[in-house]
Short mmCIF file of C-alpha atoms in Angstrom, two decimals:
data_model
loop_
_atom_site.label_atom_id
_atom_site.label_comp_id
_atom_site.label_asym_id
_atom_site.label_seq_id
_atom_site.Cartn_x
_atom_site.Cartn_y
_atom_site.Cartn_z
CA MET K 139 77.87 34.25 114.12
CA SER K 140 74.41 33.43 115.53
CA SER K 141 73.18 32.78 118.81
CA VAL K 142 70.41 31.32 120.77
CA LEU K 143 67.15 32.26 123.11
CA GLY K 144 66.04 30.54 125.82
CA VAL K 145 62.93 31.66 127.30
CA SER K 146 60.73 30.54 130.86
CA VAL K 147 57.15 31.18 130.96
CA GLY K 148 56.38 31.91 134.56
CA ALA K 149 52.70 33.25 135.84
CA GLY K 150 54.51 36.27 137.37
CA ALA K 151 56.83 37.05 134.97
CA VAL K 152 58.29 35.79 131.46
CA ARG K 153 62.64 35.58 131.55
CA LEU K 154 64.64 35.28 128.09
CA ALA K 155 67.99 34.02 128.56
CA ARG K 156 71.13 34.95 125.60
CA PRO K 157 74.34 34.23 126.25
CA HIS K 158 76.83 36.31 126.39
CA ALA K 159 79.32 35.79 122.50
CA GLY K 160 81.77 33.89 122.94
CA SER K 161 81.52 33.11 126.20
CA ALA K 162 81.23 29.48 127.74
CA PRO K 163 77.40 28.92 128.78
CA GLN K 164 78.67 27.25 132.61
CA ALA K 165 78.73 30.64 133.95
CA GLY K 166 76.10 32.17 135.26
CA PRO K 167 77.07 36.07 134.89
CA ALA K 168 77.55 35.09 131.31
CA TYR K 169 73.94 35.08 130.28
CA ASP K 170 71.85 38.78 129.64
CA ILE K 171 68.55 38.03 130.78
CA GLN K 172 65.57 40.44 130.79
CA THR K 173 62.71 39.99 132.98
CA ILE K 174 58.72 40.94 131.40
CA PRO K 175 56.17 41.30 134.37
CA VAL K 176 52.83 38.84 133.59
CA GLY K 177 49.91 42.05 133.27
CA ARG K 178 46.24 41.50 132.21
CA GLN K 179 47.58 39.86 129.19
CA PRO K 180 48.15 35.88 128.62
CA VAL K 181 51.22 35.19 128.90
CA GLU K 182 51.25 32.90 126.36
CA GLU K 183 50.67 35.76 124.26
CA LEU K 184 53.27 38.12 125.94
CA THR K 185 56.00 35.14 125.52
CA ALA K 186 55.09 34.78 121.41
CA GLU K 187 55.40 39.15 120.95
CA ALA K 188 58.46 39.00 123.28
CA ILE K 189 60.34 36.48 121.13
CA GLY K 190 59.14 38.81 117.90
CA VAL K 191 60.72 41.59 118.73
CA THR K 192 63.59 40.46 120.26
CA CYS K 193 64.40 38.37 117.10
CA GLU K 194 63.56 41.21 115.10
CA ALA K 195 65.41 43.13 117.40
CA THR K 196 68.46 40.68 117.21
CA PRO K 197 68.31 39.33 114.01
CA ASP K 198 71.34 37.14 114.36
CA ILE K 199 69.15 34.48 116.68
CA GLY K 200 69.23 31.59 115.11
CA ALA K 201 67.90 29.06 117.34
CA THR K 202 64.46 29.78 120.19
CA ALA K 203 64.27 26.84 122.81
CA ILE K 204 60.78 28.12 125.58
CA SER K 205 59.94 25.44 128.73
CA TYR K 206 57.08 24.62 129.03
CA ARG K 207 54.60 23.31 132.86
CA SER K 208 52.05 21.37 131.21
CA GLU K 209 50.71 20.38 127.96
CA GLN K 210 47.89 22.56 128.03
CA GLN K 211 50.68 25.63 128.69
CA ALA K 212 52.52 24.04 125.38
CA ARG K 213 49.34 24.03 122.73
CA ALA K 214 48.23 27.67 124.32
CA LEU K 215 52.28 28.63 123.57
CA ARG K 216 52.19 26.90 119.63
CA ALA K 217 49.04 28.77 118.91
CA ALA K 218 50.23 31.92 119.73
CA MET K 219 53.59 31.12 117.75
CA ALA K 220 51.71 30.49 115.27
CA ARG K 221 49.95 34.11 115.32
CA GLN K 222 52.85 35.73 115.54
CA GLN K 223 54.16 33.99 112.62
CA LEU K 224 56.77 32.51 114.72
CA THR K 225 58.30 28.64 113.43
CA ASN K 226 62.11 28.67 114.10
CA TYR K 227 61.65 27.43 117.84
CA GLU K 228 60.88 24.03 119.47
CA LEU K 229 58.88 23.46 122.68
CA VAL K 230 60.87 21.69 126.17
CA PRO K 231 59.88 20.21 130.06
CA GLU K 232 60.72 22.81 132.35
CA VAL K 233 62.65 20.16 134.14
CA VAL K 234 64.68 18.78 131.65
CA ALA K 235 65.95 22.76 130.99
CA ALA K 236 66.49 22.85 134.81
CA LEU K 237 68.37 19.75 134.73
CA GLU K 238 70.24 20.61 131.64
CA TYR K 239 71.70 23.67 133.57
CA VAL K 240 72.63 22.11 136.77
CA HIS K 241 74.69 19.55 134.30
CA ARG K 242 76.65 22.20 132.45
CA THR K 243 77.45 23.62 135.75
CA GLY K 244 78.29 20.92 137.73
CA GLU K 245 76.19 20.91 140.54
CA ILE K 246 74.47 17.35 140.47
CA ARG K 247 77.91 15.74 140.10
CA GLY K 248 77.39 12.52 141.02
CA ILE K 249 73.70 12.38 141.99
CA SER K 250 71.33 10.03 140.60
CA SER K 251 68.13 10.13 141.49
CA LEU K 252 67.55 13.73 142.80
CA VAL K 253 64.04 15.73 143.61
CA VAL K 254 63.50 19.10 141.28
CA TYR K 255 61.30 21.39 144.32
CA ASP K 256 59.93 24.64 142.02
CA LEU K 257 58.43 26.80 144.29
CA GLY K 258 57.45 29.81 142.02
CA SER K 259 54.53 32.66 142.10
CA SER K 260 51.85 30.18 141.38
CA GLY K 261 52.41 27.33 143.21
CA LEU K 262 54.63 24.33 144.14
CA THR K 263 55.54 21.20 141.92
CA VAL K 264 57.76 18.68 143.13
CA SER K 265 59.13 15.96 140.46
CA VAL K 266 61.63 12.85 141.12
CA VAL K 267 63.50 12.34 138.10
CA ASP K 268 66.57 10.21 136.99
CA ALA K 269 69.05 12.92 136.90
CA GLN K 270 71.21 10.22 134.77
CA ASN K 271 68.30 9.69 132.59
CA ARG K 272 66.84 13.23 132.60
CA GLU K 273 63.39 11.33 133.12
CA VAL K 274 60.74 12.42 135.24
CA ARG K 275 59.59 9.39 137.75
CA HIS K 276 56.55 11.13 140.04
CA SER K 277 55.15 14.35 140.11
CA GLU K 278 52.93 16.64 141.89
CA ARG K 279 51.58 20.31 141.75
CA THR K 280 49.73 22.39 144.42
CA SER K 281 48.39 25.67 144.25
CA ASP K 282 48.22 26.38 148.42
CA ILE K 283 52.10 26.70 148.44
CA SER K 284 53.20 29.87 146.18
CA GLY K 285 55.13 33.34 146.08
CA ASP K 286 51.51 35.27 145.76
CA TYR K 287 50.76 33.22 149.18
CA LEU K 288 53.59 34.65 151.03
CA ASP K 289 53.29 37.81 149.76
CA SER K 290 50.00 38.10 151.16
CA LEU K 291 51.15 37.06 154.82
CA ILE K 292 53.06 39.77 154.93
CA ARG K 293 50.68 42.62 154.12
CA GLU K 294 47.87 40.84 156.13
CA GLN K 295 51.02 41.18 158.75
CA GLN K 296 51.45 44.64 157.50
CA ILE K 297 48.06 45.98 158.04
CA ALA K 298 47.35 43.71 161.40
CA SER K 299 50.30 45.92 162.46
CA GLY K 300 48.49 49.09 162.52
CA ARG K 301 51.16 50.56 159.89
CA ILE K 302 49.41 49.78 156.65
CA ALA K 303 46.34 51.28 156.48
CA HIS K 304 43.66 48.73 153.85
CA PRO K 305 43.78 49.69 150.44
CA GLN K 306 39.94 51.33 149.47
CA ASP K 307 40.19 50.04 145.61
CA PRO K 308 41.71 46.98 143.63
CA ALA K 309 44.32 48.96 142.38
CA GLY K 310 45.61 50.05 145.96
CA LEU K 311 46.03 46.52 146.98
CA ALA K 312 47.49 45.52 143.62
CA ALA K 313 50.09 48.40 144.52
CA LEU K 314 50.88 47.20 148.47
CA ASP K 315 50.90 43.64 147.67
CA ALA K 316 53.60 44.10 144.59
CA LEU K 317 55.81 46.49 147.41
CA CYS K 318 55.60 43.44 149.82
CA ARG K 319 56.54 41.01 147.38
CA GLU K 320 59.66 42.92 147.21
CA ALA K 321 59.98 43.06 150.88
CA LYS K 322 60.40 39.90 150.57
CA GLU K 323 63.11 39.44 147.81
CA GLN K 324 65.19 42.11 150.13
CA LEU K 325 64.79 39.61 152.94
CA SER K 326 67.01 37.00 150.37
CA SER K 327 69.85 38.70 151.11
CA ASN K 328 69.28 42.02 153.54
CA THR K 329 68.41 41.38 157.77
CA ALA K 330 65.66 44.20 157.57
CA VAL K 331 63.42 45.94 155.19
CA ALA K 332 61.50 49.35 155.13
CA LEU K 333 59.67 50.65 152.16
CA PRO K 334 57.45 53.31 152.46
CA SER K 335 54.06 53.65 150.33
CA GLU K 336 50.97 56.08 150.27
CA GLN K 337 49.57 53.58 152.99
CA GLY K 338 52.51 53.71 155.10
CA LEU K 339 55.62 52.32 155.95
CA VAL K 340 56.35 48.77 155.14
CA LEU K 341 58.63 47.56 158.04
CA LEU K 342 60.04 44.05 158.18
CA ALA K 343 62.59 42.17 159.97
CA GLN K 344 64.31 39.08 159.09
CA GLU K 345 63.34 36.92 161.98
CA ASN K 346 59.65 38.16 161.25
CA PHE K 347 59.40 37.09 158.26
CA GLU K 348 60.73 33.58 158.68
CA ALA K 349 58.77 33.12 161.64
CA LEU K 350 55.87 34.21 159.27
CA ILE K 351 56.44 31.79 156.53
CA MET K 352 57.66 28.66 158.40
CA LEU K 353 54.53 26.92 158.33
CA ALA K 354 54.05 27.29 154.95
CA ILE K 355 57.89 26.44 154.34
CA GLU K 356 57.55 23.05 156.44
CA SER K 357 53.50 22.42 154.33
CA SER K 358 55.65 22.69 151.50
CA ALA K 359 58.25 20.19 152.87
CA ARG K 360 56.27 17.78 153.94
CA MET K 361 55.02 17.73 150.80
CA ALA K 362 58.04 16.68 148.99
CA ARG K 363 59.26 14.22 151.44
CA ASP K 364 54.90 12.30 150.58
CA VAL K 365 56.11 12.77 146.84
CA ILE K 366 58.83 10.64 147.59
CA VAL K 367 57.47 8.19 149.67
CA ARG K 368 54.96 8.03 146.90
CA SER K 369 57.43 7.31 143.65
CA ASP K 370 58.60 4.75 145.83
CA ARG K 371 62.40 5.29 144.52
CA PRO K 372 65.20 7.42 147.09
CA VAL K 373 67.03 10.26 146.23
CA HIS K 374 70.41 11.88 146.81
CA GLY K 375 69.59 15.38 146.79
CA VAL K 376 67.24 17.91 146.88
CA LEU K 377 67.13 20.64 143.83
CA ALA K 378 65.27 24.00 144.61
CA ILE K 379 64.98 26.31 141.82
CA GLY K 380 61.31 28.98 141.27
CA GLY K 381 62.31 32.64 143.04
CA CYS K 382 60.89 31.59 146.48
CA ALA K 383 64.49 29.56 147.01
CA ARG K 384 66.47 32.41 147.34
CA ILE K 385 64.61 32.15 150.98
CA PRO K 386 67.36 31.21 153.11
CA LEU K 387 64.73 29.46 155.48
CA VAL K 388 63.49 27.33 152.28
CA ALA K 389 66.86 25.57 151.91
CA LYS K 390 67.29 25.25 156.12
CA VAL K 391 63.28 23.52 156.17
CA LEU K 392 63.99 20.81 153.13
CA GLU K 393 67.66 19.85 154.53
CA ARG K 394 65.90 19.17 157.55
CA TRP K 395 62.74 17.25 156.72
CA MET K 396 64.92 15.19 153.50
CA GLY K 397 67.92 14.72 155.34
CA VAL K 398 70.24 14.92 152.10
CA PRO K 399 72.23 17.91 150.02
CA VAL K 400 69.85 20.64 148.87
CA ILE K 401 71.44 22.54 146.11
CA VAL K 402 70.34 26.46 145.46
CA PRO K 403 71.60 27.33 142.14
CA ALA K 404 72.39 31.27 141.97
CA GLU K 405 70.07 33.08 140.76
CA PRO K 406 66.88 30.54 141.29
CA GLU K 407 64.79 32.16 139.07
CA THR K 408 66.74 32.28 135.77
CA VAL K 409 67.52 28.17 135.24
CA MET K 410 65.09 26.70 133.11
CA ALA K 411 65.77 30.16 130.93
CA ARG K 412 69.10 29.49 131.14
CA GLY K 413 68.89 25.59 130.45
CA ALA K 414 66.10 26.96 127.80
CA ALA K 415 68.87 28.06 125.49
CA LEU K 416 71.48 25.38 125.91
CA LEU K 417 68.96 23.01 124.57
CA ALA K 418 68.05 25.83 121.85
CA ARG K 419 68.81 24.04 118.13
CA PRO K 420 67.97 26.06 114.78
CA VAL K 421 64.37 24.40 113.67
CA ARG K 422 64.74 22.75 109.94
CA PRO K 423 61.93 24.40 107.90
CA VAL K 424 59.35 21.64 105.82
CA ALA K 425 59.93 21.18 102.40
CA PRO K 426 57.07 21.93 100.43
CA PRO K 427 56.10 18.69 98.32
CA GLN K 428 57.62 17.64 95.12
CA GLN K 429 55.93 17.27 91.52
CA SER K 430 56.21 13.96 90.46
CA GLN K 431 58.00 13.59 87.27
CA PRO K 432 58.90 10.35 85.04
CA GLY K 433 61.18 7.77 86.95
CA HIS K 434 61.56 9.73 90.24
CA PRO K 435 58.86 8.78 92.24
CA LEU K 436 57.26 11.61 94.77
CA VAL K 437 58.90 10.77 98.50
CA ALA K 438 55.60 11.10 101.02
CA VAL K 439 56.07 14.26 103.82
CA PRO K 440 54.62 13.03 106.86
CA GLY K 441 51.41 14.74 107.68
CA GLN K 442 50.94 15.95 103.82
CA ASN K 443 48.58 14.37 101.25
CA ARG K 444 46.53 12.24 104.07
CA LEU K 445 44.16 10.03 102.34
CA ASP K 446 41.39 8.90 104.84
CA ASP K 447 38.87 6.13 104.60
CA ALA K 448 36.66 7.63 102.72
CA ASP K 449 39.02 8.42 99.82
CA LEU K 450 40.35 5.05 99.65
CA ALA K 451 37.09 3.98 99.69
CA PRO K 452 35.63 2.71 95.52
CA ALA K 453 32.76 4.85 94.46
CA TRP K 454 30.73 2.38 94.34
CA LEU K 455 31.13 1.78 98.35
CA SER K 456 30.99 5.83 99.32
CA ALA K 457 28.59 7.51 96.83
CA PRO K 458 24.58 7.21 97.40
CA ALA K 459 23.67 5.73 94.06
CA ALA K 460 21.39 8.05 91.96
CA ARG K 461 16.89 7.64 92.36
CA GLY K 462 17.05 6.44 88.27
CA GLU K 463 20.07 3.83 88.86
CA ARG K 464 17.80 2.71 92.07
CA ARG K 465 15.02 2.19 90.14
CA GLY K 466 16.62 0.29 87.47
CA VAL K 467 18.02 -2.48 89.36
CA SER K 468 15.23 -2.77 91.49
CA GLY K 469 12.67 -3.65 88.33
CA ALA K 470 15.77 -6.03 87.17
CA VAL K 471 15.87 -7.52 90.36
CA LEU K 472 12.03 -8.26 90.20
CA ALA K 473 11.92 -9.52 86.80
CA VAL K 474 15.00 -11.95 87.36
CA SER K 475 12.92 -13.05 90.31
CA ALA K 476 9.61 -13.86 88.59
CA LEU K 477 11.11 -15.96 85.92
CA ALA K 478 13.14 -17.88 88.59
CA VAL K 479 9.47 -18.15 90.15
CA VAL K 480 8.34 -19.42 86.41
CA ALA K 481 11.37 -21.91 85.94
CA ALA K 482 11.26 -23.18 89.67
CA ILE K 483 7.51 -24.15 89.30
CA GLY K 484 8.24 -26.11 85.65
CA LEU K 485 10.92 -28.15 87.31
CA GLY K 486 8.91 -29.23 90.30
CA LEU K 487 5.89 -30.07 87.86
CA GLY K 488 9.45 -32.36 85.53
CA TYR K 489 9.96 -30.29 83.26
CA GLY K 490 13.20 -30.08 84.07
CA PRO K 491 14.91 -33.34 83.05
CA GLN K 492 13.37 -33.40 79.82
CA VAL K 493 15.51 -29.92 79.36
CA LEU K 494 18.67 -30.69 80.90
CA GLU K 495 18.28 -33.70 78.29
CA ARG K 496 17.67 -32.06 75.69
CA ASP K 497 20.64 -29.43 75.93
CA SER K 498 23.06 -32.28 76.66
CA HIS K 499 21.90 -33.82 73.67
CA GLN K 500 22.60 -30.03 71.79
CA GLN K 501 26.16 -30.11 73.07
CA GLY K 502 26.91 -33.37 71.96
CA GLU K 503 25.82 -32.50 68.50
CA GLY K 504 28.02 -29.43 68.54
CA ASP K 505 31.10 -29.03 66.01
CA THR K 506 32.72 -25.92 66.80
CA ALA K 507 32.30 -23.61 70.30
CA VAL K 508 32.10 -19.43 69.97
CA PRO K 509 34.21 -17.61 71.89
CA THR K 510 32.32 -16.31 75.10
CA THR K 511 30.71 -12.91 74.93
CA SER K 512 28.46 -10.93 77.33
CA VAL K 513 25.62 -11.10 74.65
CA PRO K 514 22.62 -13.46 76.12
CA ARG K 515 22.34 -16.64 73.64
CA THR K 516 19.41 -17.73 71.96
CA THR K 517 17.49 -20.57 72.03
CA THR K 518 14.99 -21.69 70.06
CA LEU K 519 12.21 -24.26 71.19
CA ASP K 520 8.72 -25.61 70.63
CA PRO K 521 6.57 -22.48 70.84
CA SER K 522 4.98 -24.32 74.13
CA ILE K 523 8.11 -24.11 75.80
CA ALA K 524 9.13 -21.18 78.36
CA VAL K 525 12.45 -20.69 79.41
CA ALA K 526 13.87 -18.28 81.73
CA PRO K 527 16.71 -16.87 80.80
CA ALA K 528 20.79 -17.43 81.58
CA THR K 529 22.33 -15.43 84.00
CA THR K 530 25.81 -16.15 83.23
CA THR K 531 27.65 -16.04 80.45
CA GLU K 532 28.18 -20.01 79.50
CA THR K 533 30.36 -21.34 76.19
CA VAL K 534 27.26 -21.87 72.82
CA HIS K 535 27.27 -24.00 70.31
CA GLU K 536 26.54 -23.39 66.98
CA SER K 537 24.22 -26.69 67.00
CA VAL K 538 22.31 -24.81 69.46
CA ALA K 539 19.59 -23.19 67.16
CA VAL K 540 18.72 -26.49 65.06
CA PRO K 541 15.15 -28.35 66.20
CA PRO K 542 15.88 -31.35 68.29
CA ARG K 543 15.69 -34.38 65.83
CA ARG K 544 12.51 -36.28 66.84
CA SER K 545 11.23 -39.87 65.61
CA GLU K 546 9.68 -41.18 61.95
CA THR K 547 6.18 -41.32 63.39
CA THR K 548 5.57 -38.45 65.11
CA GLU K 549 6.78 -36.14 62.02
CA ASP K 550 4.37 -37.17 60.26
CA GLN K 551 1.32 -36.19 62.76
CA ALA K 552 1.59 -35.98 66.56
CA PRO K 553 -0.28 -37.00 68.79
CA ALA K 554 -3.92 -35.51 69.99
CA PRO K 555 -3.20 -34.68 73.61
CA ALA K 556 -5.67 -36.56 76.15
CA PRO K 557 -8.59 -34.84 77.91
CA PRO K 558 -8.53 -33.18 80.57
CA GLY K 559 -9.37 -34.85 83.95
CA PRO K 560 -11.66 -33.71 86.62
CA ASN K 561 -8.43 -32.02 88.90
CA THR K 562 -6.66 -31.39 85.80
CA PHE K 563 -5.63 -27.27 85.05
CA VAL K 564 -4.50 -26.28 82.11
CA VAL K 565 -1.78 -22.64 81.87
CA PRO K 566 -0.59 -21.62 78.45
CA GLY K 567 2.61 -22.10 77.83
CA LEU K 568 2.88 -24.92 80.97
CA PRO K 569 1.81 -28.73 81.06
CA PRO K 570 -1.42 -29.52 82.35
CA ILE K 571 -1.00 -29.55 85.93
CA VAL K 572 -2.66 -31.58 88.37
CA VAL K 573 -3.08 -31.38 91.46
CA PRO K 574 -3.84 -34.09 94.20
CA THR K 575 -7.59 -34.87 95.82
CA ILE K 576 -6.67 -34.13 99.39
CA PRO K 577 -8.64 -37.81 101.69
CA PRO K 578 -10.75 -36.03 104.04
CA LEU K 579 -9.05 -35.53 107.72
CA PHE K 580 -12.31 -37.30 109.35
CA PRO K 581 -14.30 -39.56 108.85
CA PRO K 582 -18.03 -39.35 107.48
CA PRO K 583 -19.96 -40.31 110.73
CA ARG K 584 -21.81 -43.78 110.64
#
């Protein structure tokens, strides 16, 4: 029988939760909880390595769910899991995982809207959520109030009392902070604590601890109330989770400031890991793209073999033309432009109607139409006539090559051309060009 694994990623520790085989997942003691402190290694890399080792040691784990705080952390987790070559997992938001757990336990039964107060080692996150639809309406986070900040308050108080000497190096300071954190955790269930260390004895009573952290807890309650006001939604309860939710003073201050019931689950620092385990589902591997066969169309897999705009563009639009091709196109354009200029001059001098009339006579005399081809047609005219080649394909008749009919008086002897006038220019191959005389702009002087 396969089991599931739920993981919560915190700044101070990574927690892994596995339900007991054959037990109902609602009860708190029905989970195996493993806590891995975070050192200098990035927490995402530590999480991926811990999951890989756990899945290798326990082959019956069929699904893994990891809770994440932000999109940035989700991207870092995906990258770390990819480096470990782990694919059978899913990511769930921390608030969704916490709501799933308290829904299963029935601790928020009858509450439709509530505030999730998550006070951990690195900061405080306050979220207004719709408990029925599992939707986050408004959320804010601050690092000014955190479990590490409370630890520093204990450390400074112990140094100021004279019982503890100030550490001389960072290693000693880190050891003292760990000792103060342990004292804080023990005060959650004891009235006083005394812990020996190399620097001295850490001695702290419950009353002194509450007086030390009262201002910070009230500031966190004020922030939670302001978040509710900015969300513009009524709430009917407060769900306190995170390691610092174990402190009895937190629930008392929140209830006094909010005026609604405060719910603190058992072992509140493991709520998100347990909720993630309840949401864990096996991930189906993506099938590789199949080869298309005759009669069976290939179904496209989203995200694979995707063509961009450059692939869909035609070759003549996307690929640059060769240098020789550009030269050929430029030469053809120049030739066509020159012929068009010559044709325009001929039409402007009155030769166009004669050519059009001759073409109409030739088309009327034709009997059989030749099919349209891409070969340019050849027209036989008088040697003294220059015609621009046709640029479009047209229907060509057989009688095009036959010379036009002429009157009997012109077949024997052609009339002699008139002598050119004083303003006449003769261009070989074109009719005489007469330049008009421009009158003077100013009258001659008298």
